[in-house]
Tab-separated table of C-alpha atoms and ligand atoms in Angstrom:
chain	number	residue	atom	x	y	z
A	1	MET	CA	46.887	-17.709	6.695
A	2	THR	CA	43.507	-18.831	8.060
A	3	ASP	CA	40.087	-17.493	7.067
A	4	ALA	CA	41.345	-15.261	4.272
A	5	THR	CA	37.925	-14.926	2.663
A	6	SER	CA	35.342	-12.607	4.208
A	7	THR	CA	31.637	-12.469	3.336
A	8	GLN	CA	30.458	-8.884	3.742
A	9	VAL	CA	27.256	-6.856	3.433
A	10	GLN	CA	27.344	-3.586	1.520
A	11	LEU	CA	24.800	-0.837	0.971
A	12	ALA	CA	24.068	-0.890	-2.762
A	13	SER	CA	21.458	1.897	-2.861
A	14	ARG	CA	19.809	4.193	-0.334
A	15	PRO	CA	16.360	3.083	0.840
A	16	THR	CA	13.337	5.352	0.778
A	17	GLY	CA	10.985	4.283	3.536
A	18	TRP	CA	11.323	0.607	4.432
A	19	PRO	CA	14.596	-0.917	3.142
A	20	THR	CA	14.397	-4.057	1.004
A	21	ALA	CA	16.938	-6.759	0.222
A	22	ASP	CA	17.598	-4.968	-3.098
A	23	ASN	CA	19.243	-2.098	-1.210
A	24	PHE	CA	22.077	-4.415	-0.160
A	25	SER	CA	24.618	-6.666	-1.774
A	26	ILE	CA	26.624	-9.515	-0.334
A	27	VAL	CA	30.212	-9.756	-1.534
A	28	ARG	CA	33.110	-12.077	-0.908
A	29	VAL	CA	36.404	-10.326	-0.262
A	30	GLU	CA	39.888	-11.866	-0.283
A	31	LEU	CA	41.755	-10.327	2.643
A	32	ASP	CA	45.344	-9.101	2.299
A	33	ASP	CA	48.086	-10.577	4.432
A	34	LEU	CA	48.240	-8.897	7.833
A	35	ALA	CA	50.210	-5.655	7.936
A	36	PRO	CA	52.246	-4.954	11.093
A	37	GLY	CA	49.916	-4.103	13.970
A	38	GLU	CA	46.873	-5.735	12.384
A	39	VAL	CA	44.678	-8.592	13.574
A	40	ARG	CA	42.257	-10.950	11.850
A	41	VAL	CA	39.074	-11.903	13.681
A	42	VAL	CA	36.426	-14.511	12.913
A	43	ASN	CA	33.227	-12.909	14.144
A	44	ASP	CA	30.937	-15.002	16.338
A	45	PHE	CA	28.093	-12.479	16.345
A	46	ILE	CA	27.331	-9.197	14.660
A	47	SER	CA	24.867	-6.628	15.931
A	48	VAL	CA	21.949	-5.169	13.999
A	49	ASP	CA	20.605	-1.984	15.553
A	50	PRO	CA	17.884	0.567	14.777
A	51	TYR	CA	20.390	3.454	14.466
A	52	MET	CA	21.779	1.734	11.354
A	53	ARG	CA	18.625	2.760	9.498
A	54	GLY	CA	19.684	6.399	9.898
A	55	ARG	CA	23.139	5.615	8.520
A	56	MET	CA	21.530	4.309	5.336
A	57	ASN	CA	20.341	7.872	4.566
A	58	ASP	CA	22.699	10.435	3.120
A	59	VAL	CA	22.241	12.956	5.904
A	60	LYS	CA	24.569	14.485	8.443
A	61	SER	CA	24.098	12.909	11.869
A	62	TYR	CA	26.063	11.845	14.930
A	63	THR	CA	27.390	8.876	12.959
A	64	PRO	CA	28.399	9.305	9.303
A	65	PRO	CA	26.225	7.750	6.586
A	66	TYR	CA	27.187	4.367	5.144
A	67	VAL	CA	29.048	4.775	1.864
A	68	LEU	CA	27.436	3.117	-1.148
A	69	GLY	CA	29.434	0.148	-2.367
A	70	GLU	CA	31.388	-0.173	0.860
A	71	THR	CA	30.946	-2.752	3.581
A	72	MET	CA	28.791	-1.447	6.413
A	73	THR	CA	30.097	-1.241	9.960
A	74	GLY	CA	28.581	-1.908	13.375
A	75	GLY	CA	29.151	-3.764	16.611
A	76	ALA	CA	30.609	-7.271	16.494
A	77	VAL	CA	32.317	-9.801	18.734
A	78	GLY	CA	34.672	-12.531	17.627
A	79	ARG	CA	37.829	-14.541	18.105
A	80	VAL	CA	41.318	-13.524	17.003
A	81	VAL	CA	42.676	-16.056	14.492
A	82	ALA	CA	45.841	-14.219	13.449
A	83	SER	CA	47.736	-11.345	14.990
A	84	ALA	CA	50.615	-9.124	13.957
A	85	SER	CA	50.212	-7.053	17.121
A	86	ASP	CA	51.711	-7.404	20.600
A	87	ALA	CA	48.461	-6.127	22.141
A	88	VAL	CA	46.182	-8.913	20.908
A	89	THR	CA	46.797	-12.659	21.012
A	90	VAL	CA	45.390	-15.463	18.879
A	91	GLY	CA	42.405	-16.914	20.779
A	92	ASP	CA	41.404	-13.614	22.423
A	93	THR	CA	37.735	-12.631	22.327
A	94	VAL	CA	37.394	-9.081	21.022
A	95	VAL	CA	34.616	-6.521	20.626
A	96	HIS	CA	34.876	-4.101	17.722
A	97	GLN	CA	33.036	-2.107	15.062
A	98	LEU	CA	33.784	-4.179	11.932
A	99	GLY	CA	30.414	-5.893	11.840
A	100	TRP	CA	28.291	-6.834	8.783
A	101	ARG	CA	30.973	-9.414	7.830
A	102	ASP	CA	32.019	-12.836	9.050
A	103	VAL	CA	35.779	-12.208	9.053
A	104	ALA	CA	37.182	-8.816	10.064
A	105	GLN	CA	40.669	-7.433	9.733
A	106	GLY	CA	42.179	-4.157	10.902
A	107	ASP	CA	44.504	-2.316	13.221
A	108	ALA	CA	44.590	-3.921	16.678
A	109	ALA	CA	43.721	-0.550	18.259
A	110	GLY	CA	40.161	-0.990	17.002
A	111	PHE	CA	39.656	-4.283	18.867
A	112	ARG	CA	38.916	-4.446	22.632
A	113	VAL	CA	39.884	-7.687	24.358
A	114	VAL	CA	37.130	-8.924	26.711
A	115	PRO	CA	37.075	-11.823	29.182
A	116	GLN	CA	35.282	-15.019	28.217
A	117	ILE	CA	32.771	-15.609	31.002
A	118	PRO	CA	31.824	-19.274	31.565
A	119	GLY	CA	28.147	-19.828	30.790
A	120	VAL	CA	27.716	-16.426	29.129
A	121	PRO	CA	27.683	-16.295	25.314
A	122	SER	CA	30.009	-13.750	23.713
A	123	SER	CA	26.916	-12.125	22.153
A	124	ALA	CA	26.282	-10.644	25.617
A	125	TYR	CA	28.970	-8.078	24.772
A	126	LEU	CA	26.630	-6.662	22.129
A	127	GLY	CA	23.678	-6.418	24.525
A	128	VAL	CA	23.534	-6.925	28.253
A	129	LEU	CA	27.283	-6.277	28.677
A	130	GLY	CA	27.511	-3.812	25.828
A	131	MET	CA	26.077	-0.810	24.049
A	132	THR	CA	22.349	-1.361	24.474
A	133	ALA	CA	22.386	-2.026	28.224
A	134	LEU	CA	24.809	0.872	28.738
A	135	THR	CA	22.263	3.032	26.900
A	136	ALA	CA	19.560	1.957	29.355
A	137	TYR	CA	21.828	2.614	32.347
A	138	VAL	CA	23.009	6.040	31.191
A	139	GLY	CA	19.577	7.137	30.002
A	140	LEU	CA	17.872	6.292	33.278
A	141	LEU	CA	20.526	7.434	35.719
A	142	GLU	CA	22.399	10.279	33.972
A	143	ILE	CA	19.721	11.719	31.671
A	144	ALA	CA	16.370	11.074	33.402
A	145	HIS	CA	17.992	11.244	36.869
A	146	LEU	CA	15.894	8.406	38.251
A	147	ARG	CA	14.993	8.882	41.928
A	148	GLU	CA	13.776	6.403	44.502
A	149	GLY	CA	10.009	6.097	44.429
A	150	ASP	CA	9.637	7.269	40.813
A	151	THR	CA	6.999	5.810	38.539
A	152	VAL	CA	8.750	4.962	35.270
A	153	PHE	CA	7.279	4.369	31.814
A	154	VAL	CA	9.389	2.806	29.048
A	155	SER	CA	8.371	2.220	25.432
A	156	GLY	CA	9.923	-0.490	23.274
A	157	ALA	CA	10.052	-2.290	26.601
A	158	ALA	CA	10.715	-5.842	25.370
A	159	GLY	CA	13.671	-4.801	23.215
A	160	ALA	CA	17.379	-4.731	23.978
A	161	VAL	CA	17.386	-1.290	25.593
A	162	GLY	CA	13.848	-1.334	26.979
A	163	SER	CA	14.095	-4.691	28.783
A	164	MET	CA	17.169	-3.355	30.598
A	165	VAL	CA	15.524	-0.029	31.442
A	166	GLY	CA	12.681	-1.756	33.273
A	167	GLN	CA	14.956	-4.004	35.300
A	168	ILE	CA	17.502	-1.298	36.156
A	169	ALA	CA	14.690	1.044	37.207
A	170	ARG	CA	13.462	-1.525	39.742
A	171	LEU	CA	16.974	-2.199	41.024
A	172	LYS	CA	17.589	1.532	41.465
A	173	GLY	CA	14.443	2.133	43.492
A	174	ALA	CA	11.553	2.927	41.142
A	175	SER	CA	8.238	2.264	42.857
A	176	ARG	CA	6.287	1.361	39.716
A	177	VAL	CA	7.519	0.394	36.246
A	178	ILE	CA	5.234	0.377	33.208
A	179	GLY	CA	6.145	-0.868	29.747
A	180	SER	CA	4.632	-0.965	26.271
A	181	ALA	CA	5.371	-3.440	23.496
A	182	GLY	CA	3.847	-4.650	20.252
A	183	THR	CA	2.643	-8.228	20.902
A	184	ALA	CA	0.712	-10.064	23.623
A	185	GLU	CA	3.695	-12.408	24.138
A	186	LYS	CA	6.014	-9.476	24.778
A	187	VAL	CA	3.523	-7.842	27.145
A	188	ALA	CA	3.353	-11.086	29.154
A	189	LEU	CA	7.159	-11.261	29.300
A	190	LEU	CA	7.350	-7.750	30.703
A	191	THR	CA	5.379	-8.565	33.823
A	192	GLU	CA	6.247	-12.259	34.161
A	193	ARG	CA	9.969	-12.206	33.416
A	194	TYR	CA	11.333	-8.640	33.543
A	195	GLY	CA	9.477	-7.548	36.697
A	196	PHE	CA	7.366	-4.723	35.266
A	197	ASP	CA	4.323	-3.830	37.378
A	198	ALA	CA	2.092	-3.151	34.378
A	199	ALA	CA	2.361	-3.512	30.621
A	200	PHE	CA	0.219	-2.985	27.547
A	201	ASN	CA	0.211	-3.653	23.814
A	202	TYR	CA	0.370	-0.295	22.055
A	203	LYS	CA	-1.431	-1.803	19.053
A	204	ASP	CA	-4.555	-2.663	21.101
A	205	ALA	CA	-5.836	0.857	21.861
A	206	PRO	CA	-4.514	4.450	21.936
A	207	VAL	CA	-1.314	4.693	23.990
A	208	MET	CA	-2.702	7.761	25.771
A	209	ASP	CA	-5.659	5.760	27.151
A	210	GLN	CA	-3.662	2.665	28.047
A	211	LEU	CA	-0.960	4.657	29.836
A	212	ALA	CA	-3.528	6.654	31.812
A	213	GLN	CA	-5.019	3.375	32.991
A	214	ALA	CA	-1.650	1.806	33.868
A	215	ALA	CA	-0.455	4.928	35.691
A	216	PRO	CA	-3.438	6.343	37.598
A	217	ASP	CA	-1.092	8.472	39.743
A	218	GLY	CA	0.929	9.728	36.772
A	219	ILE	CA	4.532	9.074	35.765
A	220	ASP	CA	7.770	10.719	36.887
A	221	VAL	CA	10.174	9.315	34.287
A	222	TYR	CA	9.653	8.416	30.644
A	223	PHE	CA	12.309	6.490	28.706
A	224	ASP	CA	11.423	7.067	25.068
A	225	ASN	CA	12.469	4.512	22.464
A	226	VAL	CA	9.569	5.157	20.115
A	227	GLY	CA	8.540	8.840	19.799
A	228	GLY	CA	5.214	9.880	18.202
A	229	ASP	CA	2.097	8.756	20.049
A	230	HIS	CA	4.139	7.325	22.932
A	231	LEU	CA	5.830	10.664	23.631
A	232	GLU	CA	2.502	12.475	23.439
A	233	ALA	CA	0.990	9.996	25.919
A	234	ALA	CA	3.921	10.447	28.304
A	235	LEU	CA	3.576	14.249	28.163
A	236	ALA	CA	-0.069	13.836	29.141
A	237	ALA	CA	0.735	11.442	32.006
A	238	PHE	CA	3.659	13.339	33.538
A	239	ASN	CA	3.534	14.566	37.118
A	240	ASP	CA	5.042	17.985	37.860
A	241	GLY	CA	8.829	17.881	37.548
A	242	GLY	CA	8.792	14.786	35.343
A	243	ARG	CA	11.875	13.837	33.344
A	244	ALA	CA	12.250	12.109	29.996
A	245	ALA	CA	15.303	10.471	28.456
A	246	LEU	CA	14.792	10.706	24.692
A	247	CYS	CA	16.712	7.688	23.469
A	248	GLY	CA	15.148	6.915	20.088
A	249	ALA	CA	12.092	7.353	17.901
A	250	ILE	CA	11.803	4.050	16.054
A	251	SER	CA	8.217	4.761	14.971
A	252	GLU	CA	9.686	7.356	12.581
A	253	TYR	CA	12.780	5.680	11.151
A	254	ASN	CA	11.078	4.306	8.028
A	255	GLU	CA	8.534	7.100	7.612
A	256	THR	CA	8.734	9.196	4.468
A	257	GLY	CA	6.292	11.933	5.548
A	258	PRO	CA	6.707	14.482	8.339
A	259	ALA	CA	7.256	12.948	11.784
A	260	ALA	CA	4.280	12.949	14.150
A	261	GLY	CA	5.095	15.442	16.892
A	262	PRO	CA	3.366	15.599	20.278
A	263	ARG	CA	0.465	18.063	20.265
A	264	ASN	CA	0.762	18.784	23.980
A	265	MET	CA	4.216	20.343	24.230
A	266	ALA	CA	2.814	23.095	26.473
A	267	ASN	CA	2.752	20.534	29.300
A	268	ILE	CA	6.538	20.864	29.390
A	269	VAL	CA	6.049	24.467	30.547
A	270	THR	CA	3.107	24.092	32.870
A	271	ARG	CA	4.420	20.971	34.636
A	272	GLY	CA	8.089	21.965	34.690
A	273	LEU	CA	9.182	18.929	32.711
A	274	MET	CA	12.704	18.167	31.541
A	275	LEU	CA	13.152	16.291	28.238
A	276	GLN	CA	16.705	15.481	27.210
A	277	GLY	CA	17.979	13.567	24.229
A	278	PHE	CA	21.273	11.688	24.294
A	279	THR	CA	23.464	9.334	22.297
A	280	VAL	CA	25.336	6.741	24.305
A	281	GLY	CA	28.641	7.403	22.557
A	282	ASN	CA	28.907	10.653	24.509
A	283	TYR	CA	28.571	8.856	27.859
A	284	THR	CA	31.152	6.074	27.663
A	285	GLN	CA	32.804	7.428	30.821
A	286	HIS	CA	30.029	5.593	32.685
A	287	PHE	CA	31.059	2.229	31.210
A	288	PRO	CA	33.128	1.099	34.249
A	289	ALA	CA	30.300	1.865	36.712
A	290	PHE	CA	27.830	0.152	34.392
A	291	MET	CA	30.002	-2.962	34.081
A	292	ALA	CA	30.488	-3.167	37.851
A	293	ASP	CA	26.742	-2.918	38.506
A	294	MET	CA	25.673	-5.172	35.644
A	295	THR	CA	28.204	-7.902	36.455
A	296	GLU	CA	26.974	-7.960	40.044
A	297	TRP	CA	23.290	-8.030	38.999
A	298	LEU	CA	23.849	-10.808	36.474
A	299	THR	CA	25.876	-12.896	38.907
A	300	ALA	CA	23.202	-12.501	41.571
A	301	GLY	CA	20.440	-13.337	39.096
A	302	LYS	CA	18.874	-9.901	39.550
A	303	VAL	CA	18.904	-9.148	35.818
A	304	VAL	CA	17.763	-11.526	33.099
A	305	PHE	CA	18.293	-11.008	29.387
A	306	ASP	CA	17.046	-12.411	26.123
A	307	GLU	CA	18.527	-12.538	22.666
A	308	THR	CA	16.988	-13.303	19.309
A	309	VAL	CA	19.615	-15.058	17.200
A	310	VAL	CA	19.482	-15.216	13.399
A	311	ASP	CA	21.971	-17.595	11.804
A	312	GLY	CA	24.228	-16.731	8.883
A	313	ILE	CA	25.860	-13.573	7.586
A	314	GLU	CA	23.745	-13.944	4.423
A	315	ASN	CA	20.630	-13.466	6.603
A	316	SER	CA	21.838	-10.310	8.331
A	317	VAL	CA	19.752	-7.925	6.203
A	318	GLU	CA	16.656	-9.977	7.034
A	319	ALA	CA	17.657	-9.833	10.709
A	320	PHE	CA	17.901	-6.060	10.513
A	321	LEU	CA	14.488	-5.794	8.852
A	322	GLY	CA	13.051	-8.222	11.412
A	323	LEU	CA	14.337	-5.956	14.187
A	324	MET	CA	12.543	-2.991	12.644
A	325	ARG	CA	9.350	-5.076	12.348
A	326	GLY	CA	9.503	-6.176	15.996
A	327	GLU	CA	10.472	-9.819	15.455
A	328	ASN	CA	13.053	-9.693	18.253
A	329	THR	CA	12.740	-10.099	21.987
A	330	GLY	CA	15.726	-8.565	23.734
A	331	LYS	CA	18.858	-8.084	21.648
A	332	MET	CA	18.780	-9.034	17.973
A	333	VAL	CA	22.095	-10.550	16.846
A	334	VAL	CA	23.342	-12.508	13.855
A	335	ARG	CA	25.478	-15.589	14.513
A	336	THR	CA	28.116	-15.598	11.818
A	337	THR	CA	29.936	-18.805	12.666
A	338	PRO	CA	28.649	-21.887	10.813
A	339	GLN	CA	26.433	-24.155	12.968
A	340	ASP	CA	26.508	-27.954	12.740
B	1	LIG	N1	20.406	7.153	22.024
B	1	LIG	C1	21.226	6.110	21.914
B	1	LIG	O1	22.432	6.203	22.125
B	1	LIG	C2	20.637	4.783	21.530
B	1	LIG	C3	21.384	3.598	21.648
B	1	LIG	C4	20.768	2.375	21.345
B	1	LIG	C5	19.450	2.372	20.916
B	1	LIG	N2	18.784	3.548	20.791
B	1	LIG	C6	17.365	3.584	20.395
B	1	LIG	O2	16.668	2.836	21.357
B	1	LIG	C7	15.546	2.225	20.744
B	1	LIG	C8	15.571	0.720	20.991
B	1	LIG	O3	16.736	0.179	20.391
B	1	LIG	P1	17.101	-1.355	20.595
B	1	LIG	O4	18.444	-1.557	20.049
B	1	LIG	O5	16.838	-1.730	21.999
B	1	LIG	O6	16.065	-2.065	19.643
B	1	LIG	P2	14.948	-3.102	20.092
B	1	LIG	O7	14.006	-2.387	21.013
B	1	LIG	O8	15.586	-4.335	20.565
B	1	LIG	O9	14.234	-3.416	18.706
B	1	LIG	C9	13.414	-2.504	18.084
B	1	LIG	C10	11.955	-2.665	18.565
B	1	LIG	O10	11.224	-1.502	18.227
B	1	LIG	C11	9.863	-1.836	18.223
B	1	LIG	N3	9.176	-1.065	17.190
B	1	LIG	C12	9.365	-1.103	15.852
B	1	LIG	N4	8.533	-0.240	15.234
B	1	LIG	C13	7.791	0.347	16.212
B	1	LIG	C14	6.748	1.328	16.214
B	1	LIG	N5	6.304	1.887	15.083
B	1	LIG	N6	6.223	1.698	17.417
B	1	LIG	C15	6.648	1.134	18.555
B	1	LIG	N7	7.634	0.217	18.620
B	1	LIG	C16	8.206	-0.179	17.460
B	1	LIG	C17	9.762	-3.327	17.977
B	1	LIG	O11	9.169	-3.949	19.112
B	1	LIG	P3	7.570	-4.095	19.264
B	1	LIG	O12	7.249	-5.508	18.916
B	1	LIG	O13	7.349	-3.780	20.704
B	1	LIG	O14	6.935	-3.116	18.324
B	1	LIG	C18	11.228	-3.780	17.860
B	1	LIG	O15	11.455	-5.023	18.447
B	1	LIG	C19	15.587	2.631	19.272
B	1	LIG	O16	14.793	3.780	19.095
B	1	LIG	C20	17.047	2.968	19.062
B	1	LIG	O17	17.243	3.847	17.986
B	1	LIG	C21	19.362	4.746	21.088
C-alpha cells in the first residue's frame, strides 16, 4: 500500500510561557493496513493556529488538551491515496482534523470531500474557504451584529481572521473600517490591499491614542483578536450601543503572569455596550451561508486573501512559533508535500 510511513509531530512536554522546539518531538510511524471504512490521505497542507497554544496546557477548555506523547491534531487538507470506504474515492481532496502529520489515516467519517477549484490552492480550505474566514463571518454578523453604516475596528487585522473581518465588514455595509497590526508592511497592506480606511502599528504608540486618532467619531463594532490594551482602547472608543465580538486574546497566550484586563469596564454599563465571546465550532450552522457568500465574493474578485507557506512537516513547530511571533500575513500553513 502507498505512503505507509507517516512523519508526525507530538507534544513531548508542556510549555510554560513561549513554547520551544524542545517541547515537541518528530516521530516516524508505520501505518497499519486500512481497516474496513478507513481511508489514507497524503496531506498537502496542515494548519497551525493560535488556539493550539491553549491545547498545549493541561487545562479544561472548549477543546481537550493535547496528550503528551501523542500526535497532535488540527486542520489539514490532502488527497486520498487509498480507501476502504464507499464514501471516499482515491483522488478525492478532503478536509479533516488529522493535521501535524504528512500522511493521515482514519475512519472515512472524519474526512470531508471538497471540490478542487481550478486556480485555487487546496490550502484555501484551511483559510479563506475554511475555519478562519468562517470565524470572521460569524463573529461580525452573528455575534457583533454588524449594521450598515457601522464603524468597525479589528485587531490582528493582517492575520487569517482579521484580514477577512475587514473585507467582510466593507462588503456588508460598514462605513469605516480600522485595523491594527504589528509591522509597517502589514499596516500598508491593510489600506492598500484589504480596503481598510485607516490602519496603525500597535507597536508604534499606545493603542488607545492611535485608535482615538483613527476613529474621531468613535467605533460601533470591535472584533477582538488580541485582548489586553486593544480591548481597553476599544472600550474607550465605543459609541453608545457598541458591540464587540471577542474572538481571541493572542497577547495573553504565552503570558505566565495574570492577564492584563481592561481598566475601563464601567464603560460597558454607561454606554450600553454588548461584549460577547464565541468559538466558531458552535456556529457551524452558518457554514452554508458563509460558503455561498465567500464563493461569490472570491469569484467576483471582491475578496482577496494571502497565505504564508512554510515547507516541510519537520518545520511545522517553527511555523507555529512564527505565527505566534507575527511572521505570517494572512493564513499560516505548512506544505507537507515534498517540493521539487
Ligand atoms: N473564537 C474562535 O472560534 C477563533 C477561531 C479562530 C481564531 N481565533 C482567534 O483569532 C485570533 C487570530 O487568529 P488567526 O488564526 O487569524 O491568527 P493570525 O492573526 O493569522 O496570526 C496571529 C497574529 O497575531 C498577532 N499577534 C501575536 N502576538 C500579538 C500581540 N501580543 N499583540 C497583538 N497581536 C499579536 C501577529 O500579528 P502582528 O504582526 O500583527 O502582531 C500574528 O500574525 C487569535 O486570537 C485566535 O485565537 C478564534
